[in-house]
mmCIF file of C-alpha atoms in Angstrom:
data_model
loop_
_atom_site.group_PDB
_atom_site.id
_atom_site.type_symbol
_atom_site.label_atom_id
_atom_site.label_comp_id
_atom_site.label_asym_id
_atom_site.label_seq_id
_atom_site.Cartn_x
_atom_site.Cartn_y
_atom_site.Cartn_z
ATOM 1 C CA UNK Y 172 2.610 17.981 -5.667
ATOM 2 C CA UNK Y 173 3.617 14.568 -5.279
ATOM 3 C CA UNK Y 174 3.758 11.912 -7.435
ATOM 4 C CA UNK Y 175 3.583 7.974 -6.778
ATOM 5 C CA UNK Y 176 4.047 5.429 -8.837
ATOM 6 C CA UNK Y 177 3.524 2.034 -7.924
ATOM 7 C CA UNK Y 178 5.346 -1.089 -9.627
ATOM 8 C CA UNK Y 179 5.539 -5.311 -8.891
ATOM 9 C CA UNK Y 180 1.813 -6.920 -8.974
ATOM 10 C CA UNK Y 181 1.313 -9.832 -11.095
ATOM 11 C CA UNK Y 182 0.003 -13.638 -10.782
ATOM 12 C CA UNK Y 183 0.658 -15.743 -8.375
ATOM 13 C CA UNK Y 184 -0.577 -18.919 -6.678
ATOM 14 C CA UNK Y 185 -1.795 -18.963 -3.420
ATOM 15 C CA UNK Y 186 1.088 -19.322 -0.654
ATOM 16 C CA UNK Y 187 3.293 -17.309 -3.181
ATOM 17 C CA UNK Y 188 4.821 -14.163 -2.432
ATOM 18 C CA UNK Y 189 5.272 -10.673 -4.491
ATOM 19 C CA UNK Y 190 6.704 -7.274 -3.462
ATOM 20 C CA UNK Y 191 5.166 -3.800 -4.307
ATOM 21 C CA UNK Y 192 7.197 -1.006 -4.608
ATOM 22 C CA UNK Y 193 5.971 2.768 -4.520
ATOM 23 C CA UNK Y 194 8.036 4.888 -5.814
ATOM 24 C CA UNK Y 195 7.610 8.854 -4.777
ATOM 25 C CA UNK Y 196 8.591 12.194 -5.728
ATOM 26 C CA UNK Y 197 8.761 12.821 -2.091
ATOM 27 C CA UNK Y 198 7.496 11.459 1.251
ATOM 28 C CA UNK Y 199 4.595 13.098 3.359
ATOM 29 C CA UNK Y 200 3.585 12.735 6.838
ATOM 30 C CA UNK Y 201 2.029 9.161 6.279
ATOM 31 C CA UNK Y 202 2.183 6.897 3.391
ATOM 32 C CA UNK Y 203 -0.054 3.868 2.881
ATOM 33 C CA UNK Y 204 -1.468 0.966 0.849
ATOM 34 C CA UNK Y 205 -4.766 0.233 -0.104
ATOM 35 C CA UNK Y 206 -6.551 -2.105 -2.283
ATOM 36 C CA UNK Y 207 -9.917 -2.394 -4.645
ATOM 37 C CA UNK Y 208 -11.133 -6.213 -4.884
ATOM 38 C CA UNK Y 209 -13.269 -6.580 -8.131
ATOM 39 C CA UNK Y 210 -16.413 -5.214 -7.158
ATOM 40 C CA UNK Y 211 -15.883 -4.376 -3.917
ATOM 41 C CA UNK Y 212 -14.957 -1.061 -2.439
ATOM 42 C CA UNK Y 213 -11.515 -0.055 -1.351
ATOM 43 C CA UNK Y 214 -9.917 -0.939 1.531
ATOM 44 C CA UNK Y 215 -6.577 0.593 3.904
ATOM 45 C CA UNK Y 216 -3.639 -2.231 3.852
ATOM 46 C CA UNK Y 217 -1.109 -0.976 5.713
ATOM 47 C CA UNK Y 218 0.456 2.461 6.710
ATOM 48 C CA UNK Y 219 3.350 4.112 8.042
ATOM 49 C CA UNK Y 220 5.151 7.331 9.629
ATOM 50 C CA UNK Y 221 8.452 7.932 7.524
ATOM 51 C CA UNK Y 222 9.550 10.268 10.243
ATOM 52 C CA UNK Y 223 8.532 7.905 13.315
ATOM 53 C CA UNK Y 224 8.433 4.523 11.311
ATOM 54 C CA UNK Y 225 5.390 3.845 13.014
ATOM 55 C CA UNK Y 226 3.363 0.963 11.158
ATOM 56 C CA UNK Y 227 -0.677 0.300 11.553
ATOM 57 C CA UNK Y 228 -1.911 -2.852 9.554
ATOM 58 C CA UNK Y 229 -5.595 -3.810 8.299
ATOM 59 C CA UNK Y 230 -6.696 -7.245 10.522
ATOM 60 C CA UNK Y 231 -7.293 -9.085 6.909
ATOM 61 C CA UNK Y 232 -3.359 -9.243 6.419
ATOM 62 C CA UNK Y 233 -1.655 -9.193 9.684
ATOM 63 C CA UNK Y 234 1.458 -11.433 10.284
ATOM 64 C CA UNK Y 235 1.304 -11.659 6.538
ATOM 65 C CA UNK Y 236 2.204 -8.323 4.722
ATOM 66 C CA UNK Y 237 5.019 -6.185 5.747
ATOM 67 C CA UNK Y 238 5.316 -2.234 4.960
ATOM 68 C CA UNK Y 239 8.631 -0.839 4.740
ATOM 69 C CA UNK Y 240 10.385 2.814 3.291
ATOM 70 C CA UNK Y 241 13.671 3.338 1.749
ATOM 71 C CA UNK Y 242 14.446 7.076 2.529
ATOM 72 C CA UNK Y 243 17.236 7.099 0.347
ATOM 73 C CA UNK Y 244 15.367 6.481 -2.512
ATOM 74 C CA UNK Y 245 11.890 7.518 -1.446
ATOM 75 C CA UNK Y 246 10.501 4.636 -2.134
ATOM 76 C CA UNK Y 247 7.874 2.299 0.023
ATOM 77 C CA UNK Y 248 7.192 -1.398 0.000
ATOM 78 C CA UNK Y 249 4.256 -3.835 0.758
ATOM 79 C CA UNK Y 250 5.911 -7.458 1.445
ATOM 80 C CA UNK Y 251 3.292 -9.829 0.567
ATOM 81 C CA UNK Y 252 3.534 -13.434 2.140
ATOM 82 C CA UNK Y 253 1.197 -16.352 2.012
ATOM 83 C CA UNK Y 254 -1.085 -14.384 -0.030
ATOM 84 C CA UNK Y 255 -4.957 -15.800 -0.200
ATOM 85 C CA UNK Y 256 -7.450 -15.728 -3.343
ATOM 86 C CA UNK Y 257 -9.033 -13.255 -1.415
ATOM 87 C CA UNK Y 258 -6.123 -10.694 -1.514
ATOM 88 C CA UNK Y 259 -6.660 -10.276 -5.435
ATOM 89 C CA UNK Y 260 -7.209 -6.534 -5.817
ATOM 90 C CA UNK Y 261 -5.886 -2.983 -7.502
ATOM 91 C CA UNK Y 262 -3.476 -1.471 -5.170
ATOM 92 C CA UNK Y 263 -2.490 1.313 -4.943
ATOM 93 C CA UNK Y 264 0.045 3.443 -2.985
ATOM 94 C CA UNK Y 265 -1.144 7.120 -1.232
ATOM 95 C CA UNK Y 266 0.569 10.011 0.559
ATOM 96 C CA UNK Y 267 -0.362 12.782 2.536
ATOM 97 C CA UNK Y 268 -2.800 12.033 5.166
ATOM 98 C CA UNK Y 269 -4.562 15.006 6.170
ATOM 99 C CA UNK Y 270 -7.505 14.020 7.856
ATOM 100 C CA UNK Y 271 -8.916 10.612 9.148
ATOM 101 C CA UNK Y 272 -7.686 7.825 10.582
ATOM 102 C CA UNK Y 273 -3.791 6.021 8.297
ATOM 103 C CA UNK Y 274 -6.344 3.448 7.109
ATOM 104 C CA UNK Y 275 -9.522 5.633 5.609
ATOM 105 C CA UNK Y 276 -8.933 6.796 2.189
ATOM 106 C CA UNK Y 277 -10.703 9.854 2.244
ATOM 107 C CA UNK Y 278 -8.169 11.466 3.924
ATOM 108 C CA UNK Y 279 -4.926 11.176 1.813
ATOM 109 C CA UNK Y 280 -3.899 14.104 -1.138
ATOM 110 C CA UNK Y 281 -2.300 11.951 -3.495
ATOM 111 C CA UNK Y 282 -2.644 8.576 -5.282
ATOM 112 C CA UNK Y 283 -0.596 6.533 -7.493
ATOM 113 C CA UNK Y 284 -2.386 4.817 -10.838
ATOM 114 C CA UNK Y 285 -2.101 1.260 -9.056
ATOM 115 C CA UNK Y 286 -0.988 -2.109 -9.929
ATOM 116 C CA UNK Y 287 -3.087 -5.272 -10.013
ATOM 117 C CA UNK Y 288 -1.901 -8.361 -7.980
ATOM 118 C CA UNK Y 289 -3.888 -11.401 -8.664
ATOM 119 C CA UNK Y 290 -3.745 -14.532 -6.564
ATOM 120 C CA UNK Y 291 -5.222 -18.077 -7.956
ATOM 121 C CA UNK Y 292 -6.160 -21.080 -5.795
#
């Protein structure tokens, strides 16, 4: 069983910049980001292959957000640069993919509890 827990949303203006960490009991084949906007359903960020450190990115947030991994202290990252209104959202980390494409979130075993990152115009 692993567990995730994910740490670093807040406020910020649009332009601004925050960090989200994920910190795990262990890493799995793929970890990944996704996000819930208020009434809307949720949505892959950004993955990656801890062993390959392969990265696949969601169109929306291209040349914007950066995922990273710290195998020393199993932790992952979402860089988030020149962040829009429109990137306000729950995010949460994920691990384990078994089945589906890095991005679809049916296909991952665990989930962290998520952290809310709010961007204001």
């Amino acid at each position: 069983h692993v567990q995730l827990v994910e740490s670093g949303g807040g406020s910020v203006q649009a332009g601004g910049s925050l960090r989200l960490s994920c910190a795990a009991t262990e890493f799995r084949t793929c970890m990944a980001w996704f996000r819930q906007p208020p009434g809307k359903e949720r949505e892959g960020v950004a993955a990656l292959s801890p062993g390959f450190g392969a990265t696949v990115y969601a169109d929306s947030v291209k040349g914007r957000f950066t995922i990273s991994q710290d195998r020393a202290r199993n932790t992952m990252y979402l860089q988030m640069d020149k962040l829009k209104p429109e990137d306000t959202a729950m995010y949460y980390c994920a691990a384990d993919l078994r089945r589906g494409g890095w991005l679809s979130g049916d296909g991952y075993n665990y989930w962290g509890q998520g952290t809310q990152v709010t961007v204001s115009s």
